[in-house]
Tab-separated table of C-alpha atoms in Angstrom:
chain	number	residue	atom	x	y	z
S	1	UNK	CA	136.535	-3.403	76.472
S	2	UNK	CA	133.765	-1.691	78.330
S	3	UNK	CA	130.545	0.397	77.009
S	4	UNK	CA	131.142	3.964	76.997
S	5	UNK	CA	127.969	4.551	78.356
S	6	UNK	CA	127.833	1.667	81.026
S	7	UNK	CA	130.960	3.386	82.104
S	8	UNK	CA	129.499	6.762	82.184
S	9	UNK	CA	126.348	5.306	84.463
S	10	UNK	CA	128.783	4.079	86.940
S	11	UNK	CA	130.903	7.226	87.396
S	12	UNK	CA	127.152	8.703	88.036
S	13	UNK	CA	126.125	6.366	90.879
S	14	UNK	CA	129.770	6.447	92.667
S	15	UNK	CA	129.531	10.342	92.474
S	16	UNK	CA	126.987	10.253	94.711
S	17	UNK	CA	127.955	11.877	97.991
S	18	UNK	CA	127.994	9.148	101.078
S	19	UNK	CA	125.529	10.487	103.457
S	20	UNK	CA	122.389	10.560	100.785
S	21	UNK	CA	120.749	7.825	100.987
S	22	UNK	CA	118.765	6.102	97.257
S	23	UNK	CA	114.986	6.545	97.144
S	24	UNK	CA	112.903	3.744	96.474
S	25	UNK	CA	111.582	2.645	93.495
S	26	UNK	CA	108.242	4.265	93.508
S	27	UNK	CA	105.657	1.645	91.532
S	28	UNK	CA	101.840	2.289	90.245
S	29	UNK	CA	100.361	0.705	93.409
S	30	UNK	CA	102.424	2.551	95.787
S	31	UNK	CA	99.982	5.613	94.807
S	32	UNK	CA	96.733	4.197	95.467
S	33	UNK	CA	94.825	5.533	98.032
S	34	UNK	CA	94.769	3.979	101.387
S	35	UNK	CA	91.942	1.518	102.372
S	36	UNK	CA	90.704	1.098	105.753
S	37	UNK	CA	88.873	-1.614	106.420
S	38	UNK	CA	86.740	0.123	109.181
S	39	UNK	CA	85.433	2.279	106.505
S	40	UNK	CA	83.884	-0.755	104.827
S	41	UNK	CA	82.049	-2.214	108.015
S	42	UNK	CA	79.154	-1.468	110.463
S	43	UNK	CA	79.977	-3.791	113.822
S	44	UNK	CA	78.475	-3.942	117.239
S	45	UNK	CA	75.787	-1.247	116.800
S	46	UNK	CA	72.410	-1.249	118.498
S	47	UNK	CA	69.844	1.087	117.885
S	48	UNK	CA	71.505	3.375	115.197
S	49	UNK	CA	70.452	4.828	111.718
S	50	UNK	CA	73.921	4.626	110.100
S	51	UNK	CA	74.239	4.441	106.148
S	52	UNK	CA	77.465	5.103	103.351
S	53	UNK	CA	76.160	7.433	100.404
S	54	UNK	CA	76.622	7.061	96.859
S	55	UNK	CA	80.247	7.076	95.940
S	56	UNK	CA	81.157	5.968	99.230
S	57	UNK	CA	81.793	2.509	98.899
S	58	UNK	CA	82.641	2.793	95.147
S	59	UNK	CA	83.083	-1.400	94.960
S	60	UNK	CA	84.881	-2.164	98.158
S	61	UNK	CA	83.786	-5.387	99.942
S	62	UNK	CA	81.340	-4.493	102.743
S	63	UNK	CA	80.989	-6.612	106.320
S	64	UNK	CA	77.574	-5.314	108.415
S	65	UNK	CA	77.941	-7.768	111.511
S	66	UNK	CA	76.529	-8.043	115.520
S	67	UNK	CA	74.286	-5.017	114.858
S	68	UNK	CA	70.716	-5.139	116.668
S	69	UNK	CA	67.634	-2.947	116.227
S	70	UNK	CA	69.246	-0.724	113.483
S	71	UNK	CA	68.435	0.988	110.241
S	72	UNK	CA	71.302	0.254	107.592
S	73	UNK	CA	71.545	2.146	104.069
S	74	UNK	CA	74.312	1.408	101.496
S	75	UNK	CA	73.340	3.856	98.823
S	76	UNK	CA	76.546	2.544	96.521
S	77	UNK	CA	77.585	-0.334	94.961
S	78	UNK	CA	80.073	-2.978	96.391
S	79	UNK	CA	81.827	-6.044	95.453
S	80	UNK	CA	80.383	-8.608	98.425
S	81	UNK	CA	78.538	-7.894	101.394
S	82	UNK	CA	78.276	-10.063	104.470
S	83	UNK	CA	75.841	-9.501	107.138
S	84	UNK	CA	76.569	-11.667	110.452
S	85	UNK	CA	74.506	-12.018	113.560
S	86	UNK	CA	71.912	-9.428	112.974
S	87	UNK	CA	68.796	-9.247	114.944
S	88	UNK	CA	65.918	-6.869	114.266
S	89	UNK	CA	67.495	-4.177	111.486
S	90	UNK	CA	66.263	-2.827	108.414
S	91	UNK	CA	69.142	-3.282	105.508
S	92	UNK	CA	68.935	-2.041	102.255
S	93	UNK	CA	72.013	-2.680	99.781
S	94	UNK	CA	72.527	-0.991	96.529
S	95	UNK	CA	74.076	-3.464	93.487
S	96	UNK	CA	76.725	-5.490	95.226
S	97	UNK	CA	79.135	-7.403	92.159
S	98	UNK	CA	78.848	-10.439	94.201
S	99	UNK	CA	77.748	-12.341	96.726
S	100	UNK	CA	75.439	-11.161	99.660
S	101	UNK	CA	75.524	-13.717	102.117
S	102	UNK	CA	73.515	-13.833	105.314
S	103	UNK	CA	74.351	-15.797	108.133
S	104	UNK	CA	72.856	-16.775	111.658
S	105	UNK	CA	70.408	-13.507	111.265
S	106	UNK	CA	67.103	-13.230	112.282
S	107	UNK	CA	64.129	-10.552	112.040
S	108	UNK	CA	65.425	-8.179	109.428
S	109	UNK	CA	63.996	-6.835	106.826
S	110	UNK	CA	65.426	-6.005	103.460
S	111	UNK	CA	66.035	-4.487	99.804
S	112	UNK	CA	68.920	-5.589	97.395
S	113	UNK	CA	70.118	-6.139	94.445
S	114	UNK	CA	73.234	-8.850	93.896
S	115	UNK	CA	74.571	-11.053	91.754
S	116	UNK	CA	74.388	-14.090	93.654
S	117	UNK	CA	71.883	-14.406	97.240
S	118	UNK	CA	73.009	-16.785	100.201
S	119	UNK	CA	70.975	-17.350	103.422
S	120	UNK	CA	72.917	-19.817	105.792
S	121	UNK	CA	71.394	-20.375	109.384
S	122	UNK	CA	68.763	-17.736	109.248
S	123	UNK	CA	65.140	-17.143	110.708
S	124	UNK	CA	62.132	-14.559	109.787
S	125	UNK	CA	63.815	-12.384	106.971
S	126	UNK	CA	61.787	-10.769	104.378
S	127	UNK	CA	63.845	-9.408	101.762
S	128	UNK	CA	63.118	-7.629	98.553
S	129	UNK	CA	65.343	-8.891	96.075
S	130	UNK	CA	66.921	-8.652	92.747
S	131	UNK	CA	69.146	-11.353	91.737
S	132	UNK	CA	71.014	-12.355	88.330
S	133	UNK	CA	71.510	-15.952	89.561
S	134	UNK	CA	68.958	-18.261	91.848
S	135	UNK	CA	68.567	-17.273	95.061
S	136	UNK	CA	69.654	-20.231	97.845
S	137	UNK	CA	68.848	-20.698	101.421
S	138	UNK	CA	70.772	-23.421	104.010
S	139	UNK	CA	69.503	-24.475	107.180
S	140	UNK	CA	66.996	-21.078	107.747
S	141	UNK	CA	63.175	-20.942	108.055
S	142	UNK	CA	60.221	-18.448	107.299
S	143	UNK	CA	62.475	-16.640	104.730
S	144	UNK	CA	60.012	-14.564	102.984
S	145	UNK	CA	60.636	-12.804	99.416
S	146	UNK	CA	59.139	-9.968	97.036
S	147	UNK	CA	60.651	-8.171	94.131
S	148	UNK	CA	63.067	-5.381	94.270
S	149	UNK	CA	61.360	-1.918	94.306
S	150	UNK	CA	63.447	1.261	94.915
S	151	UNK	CA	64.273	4.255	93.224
S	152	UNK	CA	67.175	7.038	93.870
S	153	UNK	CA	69.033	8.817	90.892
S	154	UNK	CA	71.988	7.035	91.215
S	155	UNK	CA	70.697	3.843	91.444
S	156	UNK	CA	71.071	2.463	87.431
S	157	UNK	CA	74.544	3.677	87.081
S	158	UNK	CA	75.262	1.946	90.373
S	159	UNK	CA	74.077	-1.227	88.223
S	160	UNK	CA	75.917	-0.785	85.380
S	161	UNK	CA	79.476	-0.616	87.777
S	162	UNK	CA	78.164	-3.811	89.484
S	163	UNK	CA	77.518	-5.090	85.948
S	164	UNK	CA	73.707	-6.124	86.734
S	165	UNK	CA	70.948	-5.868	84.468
S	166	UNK	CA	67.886	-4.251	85.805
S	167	UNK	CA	66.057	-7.372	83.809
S	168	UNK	CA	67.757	-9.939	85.049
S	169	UNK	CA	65.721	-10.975	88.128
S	170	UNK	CA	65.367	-14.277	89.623
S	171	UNK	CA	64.197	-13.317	92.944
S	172	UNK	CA	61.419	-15.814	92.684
S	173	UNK	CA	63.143	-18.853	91.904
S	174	UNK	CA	64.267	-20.522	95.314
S	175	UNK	CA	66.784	-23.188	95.803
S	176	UNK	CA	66.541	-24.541	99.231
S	177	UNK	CA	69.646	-26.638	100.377
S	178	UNK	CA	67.910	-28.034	103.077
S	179	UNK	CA	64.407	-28.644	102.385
S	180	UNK	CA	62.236	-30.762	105.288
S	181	UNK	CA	59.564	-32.969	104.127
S	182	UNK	CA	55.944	-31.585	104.547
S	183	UNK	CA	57.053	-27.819	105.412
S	184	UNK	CA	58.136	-24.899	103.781
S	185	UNK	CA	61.432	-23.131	104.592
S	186	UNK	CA	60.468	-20.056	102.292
S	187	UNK	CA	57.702	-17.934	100.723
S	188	UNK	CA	56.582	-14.870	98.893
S	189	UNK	CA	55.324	-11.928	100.252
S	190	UNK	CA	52.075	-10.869	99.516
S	191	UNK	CA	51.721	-9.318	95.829
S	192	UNK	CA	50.410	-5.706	97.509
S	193	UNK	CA	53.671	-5.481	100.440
S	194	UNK	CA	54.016	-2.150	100.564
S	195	UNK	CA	57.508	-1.705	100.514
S	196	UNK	CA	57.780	1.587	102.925
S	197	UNK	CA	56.529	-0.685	105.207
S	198	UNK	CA	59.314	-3.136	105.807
S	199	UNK	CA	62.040	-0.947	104.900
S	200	UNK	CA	61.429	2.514	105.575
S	201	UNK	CA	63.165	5.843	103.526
S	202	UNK	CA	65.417	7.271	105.862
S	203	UNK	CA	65.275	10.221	108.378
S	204	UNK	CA	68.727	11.325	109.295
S	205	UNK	CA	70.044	14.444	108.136
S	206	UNK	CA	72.505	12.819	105.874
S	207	UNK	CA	70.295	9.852	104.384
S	208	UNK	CA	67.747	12.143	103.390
S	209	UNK	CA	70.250	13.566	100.827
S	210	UNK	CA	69.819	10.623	98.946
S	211	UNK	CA	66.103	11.337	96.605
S	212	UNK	CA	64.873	8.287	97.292
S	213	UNK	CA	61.082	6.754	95.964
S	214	UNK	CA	59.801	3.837	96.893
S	215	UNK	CA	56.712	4.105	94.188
S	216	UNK	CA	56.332	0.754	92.333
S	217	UNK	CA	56.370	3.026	88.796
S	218	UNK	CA	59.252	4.656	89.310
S	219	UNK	CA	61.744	1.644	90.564
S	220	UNK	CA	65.163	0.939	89.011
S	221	UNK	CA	64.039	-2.991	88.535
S	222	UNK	CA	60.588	-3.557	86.857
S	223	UNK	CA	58.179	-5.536	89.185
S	224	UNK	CA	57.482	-8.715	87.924
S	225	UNK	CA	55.115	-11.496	89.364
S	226	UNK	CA	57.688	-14.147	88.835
S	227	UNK	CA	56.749	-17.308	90.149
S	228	UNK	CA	53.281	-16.452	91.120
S	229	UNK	CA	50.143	-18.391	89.796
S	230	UNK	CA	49.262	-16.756	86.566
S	231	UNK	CA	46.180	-15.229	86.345
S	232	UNK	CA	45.326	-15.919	82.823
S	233	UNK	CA	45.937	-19.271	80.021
S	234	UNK	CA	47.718	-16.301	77.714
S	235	UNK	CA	50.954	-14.987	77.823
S	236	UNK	CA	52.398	-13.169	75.293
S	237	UNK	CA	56.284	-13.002	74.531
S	238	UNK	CA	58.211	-9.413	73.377
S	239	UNK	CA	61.921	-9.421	72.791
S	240	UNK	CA	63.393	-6.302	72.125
S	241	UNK	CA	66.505	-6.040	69.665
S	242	UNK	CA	70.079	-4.168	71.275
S	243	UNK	CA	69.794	-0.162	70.282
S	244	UNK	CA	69.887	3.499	71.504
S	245	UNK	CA	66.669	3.183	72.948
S	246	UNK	CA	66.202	-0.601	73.970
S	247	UNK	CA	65.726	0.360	77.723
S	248	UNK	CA	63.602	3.055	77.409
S	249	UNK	CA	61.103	1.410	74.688
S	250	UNK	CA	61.349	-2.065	77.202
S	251	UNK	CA	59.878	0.793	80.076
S	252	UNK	CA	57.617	2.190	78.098
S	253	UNK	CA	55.848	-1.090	77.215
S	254	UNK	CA	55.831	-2.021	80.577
S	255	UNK	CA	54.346	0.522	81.747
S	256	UNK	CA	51.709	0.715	78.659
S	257	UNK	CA	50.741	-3.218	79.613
S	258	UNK	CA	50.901	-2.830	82.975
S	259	UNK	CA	48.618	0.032	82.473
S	260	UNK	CA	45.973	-1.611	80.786
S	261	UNK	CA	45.778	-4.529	83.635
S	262	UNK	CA	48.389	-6.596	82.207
S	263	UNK	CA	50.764	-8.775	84.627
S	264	UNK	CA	55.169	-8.630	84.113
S	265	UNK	CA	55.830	-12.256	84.703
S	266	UNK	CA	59.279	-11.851	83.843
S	267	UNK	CA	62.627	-10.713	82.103
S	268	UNK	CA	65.366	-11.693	80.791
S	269	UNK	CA	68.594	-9.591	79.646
S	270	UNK	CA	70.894	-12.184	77.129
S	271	UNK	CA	72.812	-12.594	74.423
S	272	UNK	CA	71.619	-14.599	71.530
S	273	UNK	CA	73.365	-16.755	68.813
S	274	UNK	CA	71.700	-17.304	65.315
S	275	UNK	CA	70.914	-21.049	66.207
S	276	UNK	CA	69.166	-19.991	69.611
S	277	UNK	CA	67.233	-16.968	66.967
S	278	UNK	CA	66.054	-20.412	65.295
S	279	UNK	CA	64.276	-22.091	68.047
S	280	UNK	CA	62.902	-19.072	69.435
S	281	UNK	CA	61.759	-17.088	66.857
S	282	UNK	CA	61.456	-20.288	63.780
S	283	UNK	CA	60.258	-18.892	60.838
S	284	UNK	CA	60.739	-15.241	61.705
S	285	UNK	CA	64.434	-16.291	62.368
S	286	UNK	CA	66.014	-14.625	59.054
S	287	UNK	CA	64.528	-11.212	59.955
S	288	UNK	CA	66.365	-10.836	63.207
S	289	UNK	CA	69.828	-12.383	62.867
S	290	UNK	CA	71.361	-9.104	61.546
S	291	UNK	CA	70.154	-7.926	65.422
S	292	UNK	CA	71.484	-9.765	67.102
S	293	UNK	CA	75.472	-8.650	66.573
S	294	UNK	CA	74.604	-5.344	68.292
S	295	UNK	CA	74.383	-6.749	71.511
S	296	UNK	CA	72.248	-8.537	74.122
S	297	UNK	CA	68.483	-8.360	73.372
S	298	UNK	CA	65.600	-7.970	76.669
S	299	UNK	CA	62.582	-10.169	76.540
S	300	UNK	CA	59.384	-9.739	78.536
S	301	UNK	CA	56.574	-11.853	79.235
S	302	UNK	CA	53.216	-10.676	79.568
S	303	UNK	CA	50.133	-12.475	81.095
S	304	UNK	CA	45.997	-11.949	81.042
S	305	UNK	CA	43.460	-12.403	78.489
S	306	UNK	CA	43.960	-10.837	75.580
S	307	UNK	CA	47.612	-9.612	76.328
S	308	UNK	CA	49.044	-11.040	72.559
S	309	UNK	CA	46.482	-8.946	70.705
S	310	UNK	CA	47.174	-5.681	73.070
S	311	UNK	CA	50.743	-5.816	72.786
S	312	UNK	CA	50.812	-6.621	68.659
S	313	UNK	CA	48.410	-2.958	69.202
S	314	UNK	CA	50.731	-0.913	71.474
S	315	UNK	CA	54.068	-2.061	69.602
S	316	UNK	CA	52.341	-1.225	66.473
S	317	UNK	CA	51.274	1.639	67.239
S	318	UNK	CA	53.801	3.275	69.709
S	319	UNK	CA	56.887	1.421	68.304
S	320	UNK	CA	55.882	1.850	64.557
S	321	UNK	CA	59.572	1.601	63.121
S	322	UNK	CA	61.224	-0.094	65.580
S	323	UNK	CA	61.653	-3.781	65.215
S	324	UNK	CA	60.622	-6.581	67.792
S	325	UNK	CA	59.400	-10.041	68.279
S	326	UNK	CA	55.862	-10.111	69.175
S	327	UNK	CA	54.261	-13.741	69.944
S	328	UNK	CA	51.658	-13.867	66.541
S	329	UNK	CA	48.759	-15.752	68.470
S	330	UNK	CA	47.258	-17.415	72.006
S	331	UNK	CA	48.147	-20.523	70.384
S	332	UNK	CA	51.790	-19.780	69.906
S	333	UNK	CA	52.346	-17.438	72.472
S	334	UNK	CA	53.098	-20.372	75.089
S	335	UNK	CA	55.783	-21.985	73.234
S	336	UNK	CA	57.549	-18.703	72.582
S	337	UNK	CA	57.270	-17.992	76.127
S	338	UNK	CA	59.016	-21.287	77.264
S	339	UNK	CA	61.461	-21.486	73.995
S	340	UNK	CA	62.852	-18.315	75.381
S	341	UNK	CA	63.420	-18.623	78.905
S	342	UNK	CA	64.607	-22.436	78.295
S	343	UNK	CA	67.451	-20.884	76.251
S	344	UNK	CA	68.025	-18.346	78.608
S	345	UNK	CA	68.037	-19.875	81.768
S	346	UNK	CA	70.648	-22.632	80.200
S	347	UNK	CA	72.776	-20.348	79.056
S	348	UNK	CA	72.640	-17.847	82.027
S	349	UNK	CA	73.356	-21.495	84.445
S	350	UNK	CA	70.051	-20.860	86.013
């Protein structure tokens, strides 16, 4: 004995007349749009200005490859980029997800921001960099680095799609895979590089649509000193607490210390647990472990003499209301400093 309505489904399909053919099952990824790979790549060019603007790439993997004496602008984010057998170009990247990895390239100059930074069988690049993990170069020589400095208005929500934090920045921090005995494979750029100088703001017609500054106050990525020689026996550790306003007070005191002659060492962008709250912040602990379930707190470390005492004044006085960690003294302000960043740099695999 059948199912009425099984029955009633079958008469339906044997209805149908003989010459109409069924349509196919039409299925969620049968509607995307269309990718074409040659969208996503710049190959074989020689002296060209050529560039994708914001919401072009939109988190595609990019390929730049056998391009010579060119100027090269990604003004979007992107899920990897690979740049092959370059010689002589200018390439600036905006947040890539990934992995930039640079092979067999030689004489370019650059600015980007990534994830994770690969240099394989390179020579002479000096790149501008911000990167969440540490940098690594194989088999390449007079690699030369500087901190990421670039401003258009799109730039921090292109961050936030390539999940990057703007304080999360070890472009100092070098791993070379093949280091030779008595030389250097790598370096830093001088402190004042002018950035314009290496990478230059575009001039076509359709680049220029993109606002771009290249001022060290107004860039995306605050410009720390990283692994420089500190100028001064006294840092001073802040660590501001997950809120409405977190970024904008962490800018504001940079730009307040920085003001006053003050040195950015460093950030750090992480999430804390209440036994990490202990060995950083000890006594003070109790005060801040309610903070820390709102999300990932941003510390900065400041450097010169007299930089504890200034920034216990400007947080006082500019933050009043607003709580922070501020290291209490000189004489604690180096263990804070290296309590911190231990934690961090475990817990971020760095």
């Amino acid at each position: 004995m059948g199912c009425f309505f099984s029955k009633r489904r079958k008469a339906k399909k044997e209805s149908r007349p003989e010459n109409e053919e069924e349509q196919p099952k039409q299925y969620s990824w049968d509607q995307r749009e269309k990718v074409d790979p040659k969208d996503y790549m710049f190959s074989g060019l020689k002296d060209e200005t050529v560039g994708r603007l914001p919401g072009k790439v939109a988190g595609q993997q990019f390929l730049i490859q056998d391009c010579e004496n060119c100027n090269i602008y990604i003004f979007d984010h992107s899920a990897t980029i690979t740049i092959d057998d370059c010689t002589n170009c200018i390439i600036f990247l905006g947040p890539v997800k990934g992995s930039v990895f640079f092979r067999n390239c030689r004489d370019c100059k650059c600015i980007l921001a990534c994830q994770q930074f690969r240099v394989r069988d390179c020579r002479k690049l000096e790149v501008f960099l911000c990167c969440a993990t540490q940098p690594i170069i194989e088999s390449s020589t007079n690699i030369k680095f500087g901190c990421f400095q670039w401003y258009y208005p799109e730039l921090a929500f292109q961050f936030k799609d390539a999940g990057l934090s703007i304080f999360n920045n070890t472009w100092s921090n070098i791993h070379d895979f093949t280091p030779v005995s008595g030389e250097l494979n790598w370096s830093l750029l001088p402190e004042d590089a002018v950035v314009q100088d290496y990478v230059p703001v575009p001039t076509t017609e359709e680049l220029k649509a993109v606002r771009v500054s290249t001022e060290a106050n107004r860039s995306i990525v605050p410009i720390s000193r990283g692994q420089r020689q500190k100028s001064s026996d006294e840092s001073c550790l802040v660590v501001l607490f997950a809120g409405d306003y977190t970024i904008a007070n962490a800018r504001k005191l940079i730009d307040e210390m920085v003001g006053k002659g003050f040195f950015l060492v460093q950030t750090k962008e992480v999430s804390m647990k209440a036994e990490d709250a202990q060995r950083v912040f000890r006594e003070k602990a109790p005060d801040f472990l309610p903070l820390l379930n709102k999300g990932p707190v941003i510390a900065l470390e400041f450097n010169g003499d007299g930089a504890v005492e200034e920034c216990q004044l400007i947080v006082n006085e500019t933050f009043n209301g607003t709580k922070m960690f501020v290291s209490e003294s000189k004489e604690t302000a180096s263990g804070d400093v290296d309590n911190f960043y231990n934690f961090a740099d475990i817990q971020m695999g760095i």
